[in-house]
Amino acid sequence: MPPVHRSVVYGWLRHDKKFPHVWCPGCGLGILLGSLLRALSQSGLDKNQVVLVSGIGCSGRLPVYVDVGSVHTTHGRALTFATGIKLAKPELTVITVMGDGDATAIGGNHLIHAARRNLDIKTVIINNQTYGMTGGQYSPTTPLGAKATTAPYGHIEPSFDISALSATAGASFVARSTVYHVTQLDQLLGQLIAKPGFGVVEVLSPCHTNFGRQNRLGSQIDMMLEFKKRGVRMERWQKLAPGERQGRYPLGVLVDRQQQSFDDSYQAMAERAAALRREKQP
Amino acid sequence: MARQRARLLQGNEAISLGALAAGCNFFAGYPITPASEITEIMSRELPALGHPFIQMEDEIASLGACIGASLAGKKAMTATSGPGFSLMQENLGYAAIAEVPLVLVNVMRGGPSTGLPTNVAQGDVQQARWGTHGDHPAIVLCPATVGQCFDLAVLAFNWAERFRTPVILLSDEVVAHMREKVALPAPEDVEVIERRQPTVPPDWYVPYKTDGSLIPRLASLGQGYRYHVTGLVHDERGFPTRRPDEVEPFYARLFGKISRHFSDLERVRAFELEDAEVVFIAYGCTARAAQAAVRIGREKGLKLGMLQLLTLWPFPRRPVEEALSGRRLALVPELNMGQISREVKRVNNGRTQVLRHGKMDGNMITPDELLNRLREVK
């Protein structure tokens, strides 16, 4: 993907919305926003064709900065609103942005069913392993043993692997990246937008303000370098011995499969229903 | 008004037909007794008409999908009963604050919790008004006959579109499942109101800036007007705000757009009310028993009358005040422990004797029961 000029990104920003944004200095959400704007500007889509839907939390504030139809919904419910929008206007490109708590705790039921249903919704889940906006409580992706404001003695629950969960539930496209690997993130978001069916890109991001501080992980830069150290591109990951995979995770496209989307199945069913109706009433 | 040939219809069927006549072209729901028939009928009708139907993973998702579809321009409906209605309260509040038109049918059954799933009750009257958190206006309609199921479903859609607000159709298990012979109006005689569209070009568009009507002209998603929708209190452009000089006018407009139309919204039906000494104030299936009691009482020379509430919220204050004025006694029969009689007593202000007749055994109130109650009061 060629570099995208700043002015192109600027064209997708909402100009009547006041900046600076709400996020902490050093937060990965600004990087994700930039990446998403670059992917959108490269997609060839018209701004009027795109709808951005979010839930609640730090990630919920992302769509307001983008110059498209944007819907900031209730906590965990972005995919339900997105389902209604996509069914109502199949010609629109519907993108949801959620956090880890938003998508896999309160919205976990919607995530697995959206993946199973395979309606054409593009989902970005930014995973910072904590509830950042409410002060650093543990989320479904908080690692075992980590500290959180609701786990002062260390977290005792195993965590979700968001990508594996989405893949198992039936998503057509699943990829993982981090806000450190921005070039890769740009490309993956581009692929997500282009891919029909339900797709998920999991984006690892630091919350140095809450998660990092409580777990003594250093500055946001230290946390970013951790992504560099632990994240392994898929091509290399496949060559790693099981012992070498310890404490690391694969980045890139994890699942890319052709499946009948809900959109196509519904269209076919509606045509059958209309034909049956015509037979009954000649 | 031209009528179709009379048919034997169930209440839930009539609600579905009314919704379709009003232009309903999106349905998302989740199975629940005693509302499932509506979901089943819509799953049959909408795909054949080329419109979306979807059974979601729960009631929260069902109302979420309805809001999304409505924002994209559809006339959306969902149908549920008590347990599902409880789950929907979250997104119902969203629809109120973001001013999203939709119709929510709640077919009441015994509660709380799983309660009496196949029995009738009227315990959700106050939940329909106050169920979601935060103060907000509410429009709630309540049918007592199969014909009213049709008419009020049409009205619910028209008011949702006109006022840009969720409208609740509060039916009950008896009205939902009974069958009556009804002649529905001919399709061309059904008045259908469409939501108002922006008249300015996108560059000049300020989504929540309103004219004298106080009702915003919100464009559908994907129509070229790119704006922000949020459940946060927002300014005229739709962006979140905490400024008191923007928050206060926002709430004032949200309430004002409904409260200035109270006289139109407060729909009631009077039955033998003119010379009545004793008046029943009733709604839903209990209005049927009250009407029968009036008829039987009148045959025996008792001067009875009934005011049926078609609108429960906003509470029809003026019609109820008029119905109470100068009567010896008002009796409010309902299948709960006094959710509407409390309102009647509030507007009565101590002038007329108002008694509640609450019943919670899973069955309807009978006309005899009401007449016996009147004998006891004497």
PDB file of C-alpha atoms in Angstrom, chain A:
ATOM      1  CA  MET A   1       0.000   0.000   0.000  1.00  0.00           C
ATOM      2  CA  PRO A   2       1.538   3.358  -1.011  1.00  0.00           C
ATOM      3  CA  PRO A   3       1.881   6.030   1.709  1.00  0.00           C
ATOM      4  CA  VAL A   4      -1.242   8.113   2.127  1.00  0.00           C
ATOM      5  CA  HIS A   5      -0.842  11.857   2.146  1.00  0.00           C
ATOM      6  CA  ARG A   6      -2.020  13.682   5.252  1.00  0.00           C
ATOM      7  CA  SER A   7      -4.494  15.758   3.290  1.00  0.00           C
ATOM      8  CA  VAL A   8      -6.352  12.585   2.271  1.00  0.00           C
ATOM      9  CA  VAL A   9      -6.749  11.594   5.900  1.00  0.00           C
ATOM     10  CA  TYR A  10      -7.785  15.143   6.709  1.00  0.00           C
ATOM     11  CA  GLY A  11     -10.580  14.788   4.164  1.00  0.00           C
ATOM     12  CA  TRP A  12     -12.123  11.971   6.208  1.00  0.00           C
ATOM     13  CA  LEU A  13     -11.921  13.835   9.513  1.00  0.00           C
ATOM     14  CA  ARG A  14     -15.007  15.614  10.758  1.00  0.00           C
ATOM     15  CA  HIS A  15     -14.193  19.295  10.607  1.00  0.00           C
ATOM     16  CA  ASP A  16     -16.953  20.745  12.732  1.00  0.00           C
ATOM     17  CA  LYS A  17     -15.953  18.512  15.662  1.00  0.00           C
ATOM     18  CA  LYS A  18     -13.630  20.202  18.098  1.00  0.00           C
ATOM     19  CA  PHE A  19     -10.210  18.700  18.719  1.00  0.00           C
ATOM     20  CA  PRO A  20      -8.177  17.637  20.724  1.00  0.00           C
ATOM     21  CA  HIS A  21      -9.832  14.242  21.108  1.00  0.00           C
ATOM     22  CA  VAL A  22     -10.816  12.744  24.475  1.00  0.00           C
ATOM     23  CA  TRP A  23      -8.072  10.114  24.697  1.00  0.00           C
ATOM     24  CA  CYS A  24      -5.040  10.196  27.009  1.00  0.00           C
ATOM     25  CA  PRO A  25      -1.713  11.248  25.468  1.00  0.00           C
ATOM     26  CA  GLY A  26      -0.022   8.061  24.299  1.00  0.00           C
ATOM     27  CA  CYS A  27      -3.249   6.091  23.859  1.00  0.00           C
ATOM     28  CA  GLY A  28      -3.398   3.732  20.895  1.00  0.00           C
ATOM     29  CA  LEU A  29      -6.859   4.847  19.836  1.00  0.00           C
ATOM     30  CA  GLY A  30      -5.486   7.864  17.970  1.00  0.00           C
ATOM     31  CA  ILE A  31      -3.179   5.552  16.026  1.00  0.00           C
ATOM     32  CA  LEU A  32      -6.094   3.255  15.221  1.00  0.00           C
ATOM     33  CA  LEU A  33      -8.158   6.273  14.107  1.00  0.00           C
ATOM     34  CA  GLY A  34      -5.352   7.341  11.759  1.00  0.00           C
ATOM     35  CA  SER A  35      -5.033   3.813  10.429  1.00  0.00           C
ATOM     36  CA  LEU A  36      -8.780   3.553   9.847  1.00  0.00           C
ATOM     37  CA  LEU A  37      -8.850   6.910   8.042  1.00  0.00           C
ATOM     38  CA  ARG A  38      -6.003   5.807   5.772  1.00  0.00           C
ATOM     39  CA  ALA A  39      -7.698   2.468   5.053  1.00  0.00           C
ATOM     40  CA  LEU A  40     -10.988   4.242   4.290  1.00  0.00           C
ATOM     41  CA  SER A  41      -9.371   6.804   2.031  1.00  0.00           C
ATOM     42  CA  GLN A  42      -7.706   3.946   0.117  1.00  0.00           C
ATOM     43  CA  SER A  43     -10.891   1.891  -0.097  1.00  0.00           C
ATOM     44  CA  GLY A  44     -12.424   3.862  -2.926  1.00  0.00           C
ATOM     45  CA  LEU A  45     -15.623   4.232  -0.914  1.00  0.00           C
ATOM     46  CA  ASP A  46     -17.646   7.433  -0.887  1.00  0.00           C
ATOM     47  CA  LYS A  47     -18.057   8.992   2.581  1.00  0.00           C
ATOM     48  CA  ASN A  48     -21.821   8.784   2.167  1.00  0.00           C
ATOM     49  CA  GLN A  49     -21.600   4.999   1.764  1.00  0.00           C
ATOM     50  CA  VAL A  50     -19.890   4.402   5.112  1.00  0.00           C
ATOM     51  CA  VAL A  51     -21.468   4.151   8.558  1.00  0.00           C
ATOM     52  CA  LEU A  52     -19.322   3.878  11.670  1.00  0.00           C
ATOM     53  CA  VAL A  53     -20.894   2.330  14.767  1.00  0.00           C
ATOM     54  CA  SER A  54     -19.387   2.105  18.248  1.00  0.00           C
ATOM     55  CA  GLY A  55     -20.341   1.036  21.749  1.00  0.00           C
ATOM     56  CA  ILE A  56     -19.332   2.588  25.055  1.00  0.00           C
ATOM     57  CA  GLY A  57     -15.901   3.239  26.510  1.00  0.00           C
ATOM     58  CA  CYS A  58     -12.812   4.996  25.182  1.00  0.00           C
ATOM     59  CA  SER A  59     -13.287   3.282  21.804  1.00  0.00           C
ATOM     60  CA  GLY A  60     -16.911   4.463  21.704  1.00  0.00           C
ATOM     61  CA  ARG A  61     -15.710   8.007  21.118  1.00  0.00           C
ATOM     62  CA  LEU A  62     -13.892   7.166  17.878  1.00  0.00           C
ATOM     63  CA  PRO A  63     -16.680   7.538  15.264  1.00  0.00           C
ATOM     64  CA  VAL A  64     -17.496  11.129  16.238  1.00  0.00           C
ATOM     65  CA  TYR A  65     -14.209  12.265  14.673  1.00  0.00           C
ATOM     66  CA  VAL A  66     -14.872  10.662  11.287  1.00  0.00           C
ATOM     67  CA  ASP A  67     -16.846  12.482   8.597  1.00  0.00           C
ATOM     68  CA  VAL A  68     -19.308   9.655   7.891  1.00  0.00           C
ATOM     69  CA  GLY A  69     -22.691   8.708   9.327  1.00  0.00           C
ATOM     70  CA  SER A  70     -21.702   7.785  12.881  1.00  0.00           C
ATOM     71  CA  VAL A  71     -23.674   6.078  15.632  1.00  0.00           C
ATOM     72  CA  HIS A  72     -22.443   5.927  19.224  1.00  0.00           C
ATOM     73  CA  THR A  73     -24.681   3.235  20.701  1.00  0.00           C
ATOM     74  CA  THR A  74     -25.193   1.604  24.112  1.00  0.00           C
ATOM     75  CA  HIS A  75     -22.560  -0.485  25.918  1.00  0.00           C
ATOM     76  CA  GLY A  76     -21.854  -3.733  24.066  1.00  0.00           C
ATOM     77  CA  ARG A  77     -24.649  -3.235  21.537  1.00  0.00           C
ATOM     78  CA  ALA A  78     -22.817  -1.741  18.553  1.00  0.00           C
ATOM     79  CA  LEU A  79     -23.227  -4.961  16.559  1.00  0.00           C
ATOM     80  CA  THR A  80     -26.995  -5.046  17.145  1.00  0.00           C
ATOM     81  CA  PHE A  81     -27.439  -1.498  15.808  1.00  0.00           C
ATOM     82  CA  ALA A  82     -25.057  -2.318  12.953  1.00  0.00           C
ATOM     83  CA  THR A  83     -27.158  -5.391  12.114  1.00  0.00           C
ATOM     84  CA  GLY A  84     -30.267  -3.226  11.774  1.00  0.00           C
ATOM     85  CA  ILE A  85     -28.455  -0.643   9.651  1.00  0.00           C
ATOM     86  CA  LYS A  86     -26.944  -3.254   7.327  1.00  0.00           C
ATOM     87  CA  LEU A  87     -30.232  -5.131   6.882  1.00  0.00           C
ATOM     88  CA  ALA A  88     -32.054  -1.876   6.211  1.00  0.00           C
ATOM     89  CA  LYS A  89     -29.494  -0.600   3.696  1.00  0.00           C
ATOM     90  CA  PRO A  90     -27.334  -3.455   2.369  1.00  0.00           C
ATOM     91  CA  GLU A  91     -25.551  -1.047   0.028  1.00  0.00           C
ATOM     92  CA  LEU A  92     -23.842   0.700   2.978  1.00  0.00           C
ATOM     93  CA  THR A  93     -20.427  -0.304   4.323  1.00  0.00           C
ATOM     94  CA  VAL A  94     -21.012  -0.759   8.050  1.00  0.00           C
ATOM     95  CA  ILE A  95     -17.978  -0.701  10.332  1.00  0.00           C
ATOM     96  CA  THR A  96     -18.136  -1.226  14.098  1.00  0.00           C
ATOM     97  CA  VAL A  97     -15.432  -0.213  16.553  1.00  0.00           C
ATOM     98  CA  MET A  98     -15.465  -1.748  20.023  1.00  0.00           C
ATOM     99  CA  GLY A  99     -13.177  -2.278  22.980  1.00  0.00           C
ATOM    100  CA  ASP A 100     -12.387  -5.634  24.604  1.00  0.00           C
ATOM    101  CA  GLY A 101     -14.881  -5.223  27.444  1.00  0.00           C
ATOM    102  CA  ASP A 102     -17.476  -3.771  25.097  1.00  0.00           C
ATOM    103  CA  ALA A 103     -17.159  -6.557  22.512  1.00  0.00           C
ATOM    104  CA  THR A 104     -16.475  -9.654  24.601  1.00  0.00           C
ATOM    105  CA  ALA A 105     -18.025  -9.028  28.052  1.00  0.00           C
ATOM    106  CA  ILE A 106     -21.293  -7.101  27.836  1.00  0.00           C
ATOM    107  CA  GLY A 107     -21.442  -7.565  24.061  1.00  0.00           C
ATOM    108  CA  GLY A 108     -20.054 -11.118  23.915  1.00  0.00           C
ATOM    109  CA  ASN A 109     -23.374 -12.652  22.986  1.00  0.00           C
ATOM    110  CA  HIS A 110     -23.797 -10.233  20.085  1.00  0.00           C
ATOM    111  CA  LEU A 111     -20.236 -10.870  18.879  1.00  0.00           C
ATOM    112  CA  ILE A 112     -20.574 -14.652  18.622  1.00  0.00           C
ATOM    113  CA  HIS A 113     -23.984 -14.427  16.961  1.00  0.00           C
ATOM    114  CA  ALA A 114     -22.877 -11.759  14.490  1.00  0.00           C
ATOM    115  CA  ALA A 115     -19.931 -14.010  13.580  1.00  0.00           C
ATOM    116  CA  ARG A 116     -22.196 -17.066  13.242  1.00  0.00           C
ATOM    117  CA  ARG A 117     -24.758 -15.149  11.175  1.00  0.00           C
ATOM    118  CA  ASN A 118     -22.034 -13.780   8.862  1.00  0.00           C
ATOM    119  CA  LEU A 119     -23.826 -10.556   7.977  1.00  0.00           C
ATOM    120  CA  ASP A 120     -21.447  -8.208   6.156  1.00  0.00           C
ATOM    121  CA  ILE A 121     -20.262  -6.081   9.093  1.00  0.00           C
ATOM    122  CA  LYS A 122     -16.638  -5.030   9.498  1.00  0.00           C
ATOM    123  CA  THR A 123     -15.600  -5.132  13.141  1.00  0.00           C
ATOM    124  CA  VAL A 124     -12.540  -3.578  14.756  1.00  0.00           C
ATOM    125  CA  ILE A 125     -11.906  -4.611  18.355  1.00  0.00           C
ATOM    126  CA  ILE A 126      -9.275  -2.581  20.135  1.00  0.00           C
ATOM    127  CA  ASN A 127      -7.907  -4.690  22.976  1.00  0.00           C
ATOM    128  CA  ASN A 128      -6.146  -2.889  25.827  1.00  0.00           C
ATOM    129  CA  GLN A 129      -6.856  -5.656  28.360  1.00  0.00           C
ATOM    130  CA  THR A 130      -8.784  -3.393  30.691  1.00  0.00           C
ATOM    131  CA  TYR A 131     -11.760  -1.060  31.178  1.00  0.00           C
ATOM    132  CA  GLY A 132      -9.857   2.160  30.608  1.00  0.00           C
ATOM    133  CA  MET A 133     -12.580   4.773  30.787  1.00  0.00           C
ATOM    134  CA  THR A 134     -13.978   3.575  34.118  1.00  0.00           C
ATOM    135  CA  GLY A 135     -10.589   3.368  35.796  1.00  0.00           C
ATOM    136  CA  GLY A 136      -8.847   0.068  35.044  1.00  0.00           C
ATOM    137  CA  GLN A 137     -11.138  -2.744  36.174  1.00  0.00           C
ATOM    138  CA  TYR A 138     -10.464  -6.262  34.823  1.00  0.00           C
ATOM    139  CA  SER A 139     -11.921  -7.224  31.452  1.00  0.00           C
ATOM    140  CA  PRO A 140     -12.320 -10.610  29.712  1.00  0.00           C
ATOM    141  CA  THR A 141      -8.862 -10.125  28.181  1.00  0.00           C
ATOM    142  CA  THR A 142      -7.007  -9.131  31.356  1.00  0.00           C
ATOM    143  CA  PRO A 143      -4.163 -11.669  31.745  1.00  0.00           C
ATOM    144  CA  LEU A 144      -4.171 -14.142  34.617  1.00  0.00           C
ATOM    145  CA  GLY A 145      -2.357 -12.690  37.594  1.00  0.00           C
ATOM    146  CA  ALA A 146      -2.479  -9.049  36.396  1.00  0.00           C
ATOM    147  CA  LYS A 147      -3.555  -6.282  38.743  1.00  0.00           C
ATOM    148  CA  ALA A 148      -6.732  -4.310  38.139  1.00  0.00           C
ATOM    149  CA  THR A 149      -8.736  -1.903  40.290  1.00  0.00           C
ATOM    150  CA  THR A 150     -11.177  -4.778  40.820  1.00  0.00           C
ATOM    151  CA  ALA A 151      -8.380  -7.359  41.068  1.00  0.00           C
ATOM    152  CA  PRO A 152      -6.117  -5.816  43.719  1.00  0.00           C
ATOM    153  CA  TYR A 153      -4.771  -9.273  44.648  1.00  0.00           C
ATOM    154  CA  GLY A 154      -4.141 -10.301  41.047  1.00  0.00           C
ATOM    155  CA  HIS A 155      -6.604 -11.530  38.408  1.00  0.00           C
ATOM    156  CA  ILE A 156      -7.755 -15.117  38.906  1.00  0.00           C
ATOM    157  CA  GLU A 157      -9.716 -15.690  35.670  1.00  0.00           C
ATOM    158  CA  PRO A 158      -8.312 -17.000  32.395  1.00  0.00           C
ATOM    159  CA  SER A 159      -8.637 -14.583  29.485  1.00  0.00           C
ATOM    160  CA  PHE A 160     -10.372 -14.676  26.096  1.00  0.00           C
ATOM    161  CA  ASP A 161      -8.426 -14.806  22.845  1.00  0.00           C
ATOM    162  CA  ILE A 162     -10.626 -12.432  20.822  1.00  0.00           C
ATOM    163  CA  SER A 163      -9.366 -13.590  17.436  1.00  0.00           C
ATOM    164  CA  ALA A 164      -9.759 -17.284  18.272  1.00  0.00           C
ATOM    165  CA  LEU A 165     -13.240 -16.614  19.674  1.00  0.00           C
ATOM    166  CA  SER A 166     -14.315 -14.778  16.503  1.00  0.00           C
ATOM    167  CA  ALA A 167     -12.861 -17.497  14.281  1.00  0.00           C
ATOM    168  CA  THR A 168     -14.552 -20.305  16.198  1.00  0.00           C
ATOM    169  CA  ALA A 169     -17.873 -18.475  16.105  1.00  0.00           C
ATOM    170  CA  GLY A 170     -17.717 -18.416  12.304  1.00  0.00           C
ATOM    171  CA  ALA A 171     -16.299 -15.066  11.130  1.00  0.00           C
ATOM    172  CA  SER A 172     -15.235 -15.000   7.480  1.00  0.00           C
ATOM    173  CA  PHE A 173     -12.162 -12.884   8.141  1.00  0.00           C
ATOM    174  CA  VAL A 174     -10.066 -12.635  11.308  1.00  0.00           C
ATOM    175  CA  ALA A 175      -6.805 -10.745  11.698  1.00  0.00           C
ATOM    176  CA  ARG A 176      -4.698  -9.404  14.543  1.00  0.00           C
ATOM    177  CA  SER A 177      -2.344  -6.482  14.696  1.00  0.00           C
ATOM    178  CA  THR A 178      -1.119  -3.873  17.168  1.00  0.00           C
ATOM    179  CA  VAL A 179      -0.853  -0.099  17.201  1.00  0.00           C
ATOM    180  CA  TYR A 180       2.908  -0.573  16.986  1.00  0.00           C
ATOM    181  CA  HIS A 181       2.637  -2.386  13.629  1.00  0.00           C
ATOM    182  CA  VAL A 182       0.893   0.515  11.896  1.00  0.00           C
ATOM    183  CA  THR A 183       1.746  -0.356   8.312  1.00  0.00           C
ATOM    184  CA  GLN A 184       0.383  -3.841   8.803  1.00  0.00           C
ATOM    185  CA  LEU A 185      -2.661  -2.428  10.589  1.00  0.00           C
ATOM    186  CA  ASP A 186      -3.401  -0.130   7.623  1.00  0.00           C
ATOM    187  CA  GLN A 187      -3.276  -3.108   5.281  1.00  0.00           C
ATOM    188  CA  LEU A 188      -5.397  -5.377   7.479  1.00  0.00           C
ATOM    189  CA  LEU A 189      -8.079  -2.728   7.894  1.00  0.00           C
ATOM    190  CA  GLY A 190      -8.082  -2.326   4.099  1.00  0.00           C
ATOM    191  CA  GLN A 191      -8.565  -6.080   3.702  1.00  0.00           C
ATOM    192  CA  LEU A 192     -11.301  -6.055   6.339  1.00  0.00           C
ATOM    193  CA  ILE A 193     -13.215  -3.341   4.478  1.00  0.00           C
ATOM    194  CA  ALA A 194     -12.910  -5.170   1.175  1.00  0.00           C
ATOM    195  CA  LYS A 195     -13.885  -8.612   2.494  1.00  0.00           C
ATOM    196  CA  PRO A 196     -17.587  -9.577   2.309  1.00  0.00           C
ATOM    197  CA  GLY A 197     -19.158 -11.292   5.321  1.00  0.00           C
ATOM    198  CA  PHE A 198     -18.455 -10.780   9.003  1.00  0.00           C
ATOM    199  CA  GLY A 199     -14.851  -9.818   9.650  1.00  0.00           C
ATOM    200  CA  VAL A 200     -12.866  -8.982  12.781  1.00  0.00           C
ATOM    201  CA  VAL A 201      -9.564  -7.188  13.213  1.00  0.00           C
ATOM    202  CA  GLU A 202      -8.257  -7.373  16.770  1.00  0.00           C
ATOM    203  CA  VAL A 203      -5.940  -4.465  17.537  1.00  0.00           C
ATOM    204  CA  LEU A 204      -3.701  -4.699  20.599  1.00  0.00           C
ATOM    205  CA  SER A 205      -3.208  -1.305  22.191  1.00  0.00           C
ATOM    206  CA  PRO A 206      -1.622   0.012  25.393  1.00  0.00           C
ATOM    207  CA  CYS A 207      -3.536   1.558  28.274  1.00  0.00           C
ATOM    208  CA  HIS A 208      -0.580   2.916  30.185  1.00  0.00           C
ATOM    209  CA  THR A 209      -2.842   5.200  32.229  1.00  0.00           C
ATOM    210  CA  ASN A 210      -4.682   2.362  33.922  1.00  0.00           C
ATOM    211  CA  PHE A 211      -3.469  -1.116  33.009  1.00  0.00           C
ATOM    212  CA  GLY A 212       0.174  -0.137  32.626  1.00  0.00           C
ATOM    213  CA  ARG A 213       0.332   1.910  35.809  1.00  0.00           C
ATOM    214  CA  GLN A 214      -1.212  -0.788  37.983  1.00  0.00           C
ATOM    215  CA  ASN A 215       1.032  -3.493  36.557  1.00  0.00           C
ATOM    216  CA  ARG A 216       4.215  -1.392  36.530  1.00  0.00           C
ATOM    217  CA  LEU A 217       4.670  -1.782  32.782  1.00  0.00           C
ATOM    218  CA  GLY A 218       6.405   1.576  32.358  1.00  0.00           C
ATOM    219  CA  SER A 219       5.525   4.305  29.893  1.00  0.00           C
ATOM    220  CA  GLN A 220       3.366   3.977  26.788  1.00  0.00           C
ATOM    221  CA  ILE A 221       6.588   3.618  24.816  1.00  0.00           C
ATOM    222  CA  ASP A 222       7.702   0.674  26.962  1.00  0.00           C
ATOM    223  CA  MET A 223       4.312  -0.927  26.376  1.00  0.00           C
ATOM    224  CA  MET A 224       4.558  -0.321  22.617  1.00  0.00           C
ATOM    225  CA  LEU A 225       7.989  -1.969  22.552  1.00  0.00           C
ATOM    226  CA  GLU A 226       6.423  -4.968  24.257  1.00  0.00           C
ATOM    227  CA  PHE A 227       4.117  -5.363  21.200  1.00  0.00           C
ATOM    228  CA  LYS A 228       7.189  -5.272  18.989  1.00  0.00           C
ATOM    229  CA  LYS A 229       8.866  -7.970  21.099  1.00  0.00           C
ATOM    230  CA  ARG A 230       5.890 -10.310  21.451  1.00  0.00           C
ATOM    231  CA  GLY A 231       4.069  -9.866  18.154  1.00  0.00           C
ATOM    232  CA  VAL A 232       5.207 -12.286  15.432  1.00  0.00           C
ATOM    233  CA  ARG A 233       4.115 -12.106  11.799  1.00  0.00           C
ATOM    234  CA  MET A 234       2.056 -15.095  10.677  1.00  0.00           C
ATOM    235  CA  GLU A 235       4.685 -16.274   8.188  1.00  0.00           C
ATOM    236  CA  ARG A 236       7.311 -16.473  10.957  1.00  0.00           C
ATOM    237  CA  TRP A 237       4.858 -17.765  13.554  1.00  0.00           C
ATOM    238  CA  GLN A 238       4.210 -20.886  11.501  1.00  0.00           C
ATOM    239  CA  LYS A 239       7.906 -21.710  11.569  1.00  0.00           C
ATOM    240  CA  LEU A 240       8.264 -21.263  15.329  1.00  0.00           C
ATOM    241  CA  ALA A 241       8.609 -24.314  17.546  1.00  0.00           C
ATOM    242  CA  PRO A 242       5.947 -24.581  20.296  1.00  0.00           C
ATOM    243  CA  GLY A 243       8.521 -23.610  22.916  1.00  0.00           C
ATOM    244  CA  GLU A 244       9.397 -20.446  21.009  1.00  0.00           C
ATOM    245  CA  ARG A 245       5.742 -19.396  20.873  1.00  0.00           C
ATOM    246  CA  GLN A 246       5.564 -19.010  24.645  1.00  0.00           C
ATOM    247  CA  GLY A 247       4.537 -15.466  25.600  1.00  0.00           C
ATOM    248  CA  ARG A 248       4.165 -14.384  21.940  1.00  0.00           C
ATOM    249  CA  TYR A 249       1.234 -14.114  19.552  1.00  0.00           C
ATOM    250  CA  PRO A 250       0.759 -14.256  15.780  1.00  0.00           C
ATOM    251  CA  LEU A 251      -0.017 -11.081  13.818  1.00  0.00           C
ATOM    252  CA  GLY A 252      -1.604 -10.844  10.381  1.00  0.00           C
ATOM    253  CA  VAL A 253      -4.488 -12.657   8.707  1.00  0.00           C
ATOM    254  CA  LEU A 254      -5.534 -15.613  10.863  1.00  0.00           C
ATOM    255  CA  VAL A 255      -8.697 -16.647   8.988  1.00  0.00           C
ATOM    256  CA  ASP A 256      -9.856 -15.765   5.470  1.00  0.00           C
ATOM    257  CA  ARG A 257     -12.621 -18.004   4.132  1.00  0.00           C
ATOM    258  CA  GLN A 258     -15.374 -17.885   1.535  1.00  0.00           C
ATOM    259  CA  GLN A 259     -18.786 -18.407   3.082  1.00  0.00           C
ATOM    260  CA  GLN A 260     -22.317 -17.505   2.050  1.00  0.00           C
ATOM    261  CA  SER A 261     -23.064 -14.200   3.772  1.00  0.00           C
ATOM    262  CA  PHE A 262     -26.356 -13.545   5.557  1.00  0.00           C
ATOM    263  CA  ASP A 263     -27.002 -10.750   3.044  1.00  0.00           C
ATOM    264  CA  ASP A 264     -26.979 -13.203   0.116  1.00  0.00           C
ATOM    265  CA  SER A 265     -28.937 -15.891   1.985  1.00  0.00           C
ATOM    266  CA  TYR A 266     -31.629 -13.382   2.937  1.00  0.00           C
ATOM    267  CA  GLN A 267     -31.921 -12.091  -0.606  1.00  0.00           C
ATOM    268  CA  ALA A 268     -32.393 -15.656  -1.890  1.00  0.00           C
ATOM    269  CA  MET A 269     -34.938 -16.475   0.837  1.00  0.00           C
ATOM    270  CA  ALA A 270     -36.918 -13.287   0.144  1.00  0.00           C
ATOM    271  CA  GLU A 271     -37.095 -14.161  -3.546  1.00  0.00           C
ATOM    272  CA  ARG A 272     -38.373 -17.663  -2.685  1.00  0.00           C
ATOM    273  CA  ALA A 273     -40.974 -16.145  -0.357  1.00  0.00           C
ATOM    274  CA  ALA A 274     -42.130 -13.654  -3.000  1.00  0.00           C
ATOM    275  CA  ALA A 275     -42.389 -16.408  -5.620  1.00  0.00           C
ATOM    276  CA  LEU A 276     -44.472 -18.571  -3.275  1.00  0.00           C
ATOM    277  CA  ARG A 277     -46.740 -15.591  -2.628  1.00  0.00           C
ATOM    278  CA  ARG A 278     -47.251 -15.044  -6.369  1.00  0.00           C
ATOM    279  CA  GLU A 279     -48.160 -18.733  -6.856  1.00  0.00           C
ATOM    280  CA  LYS A 280     -50.781 -18.509  -4.117  1.00  0.00           C
ATOM    281  CA  GLN A 281     -52.351 -15.320  -5.488  1.00  0.00           C
ATOM    282  CA  PRO A 282     -52.390 -15.654  -9.283  1.00  0.00           C
TER     283      PRO A 282
END
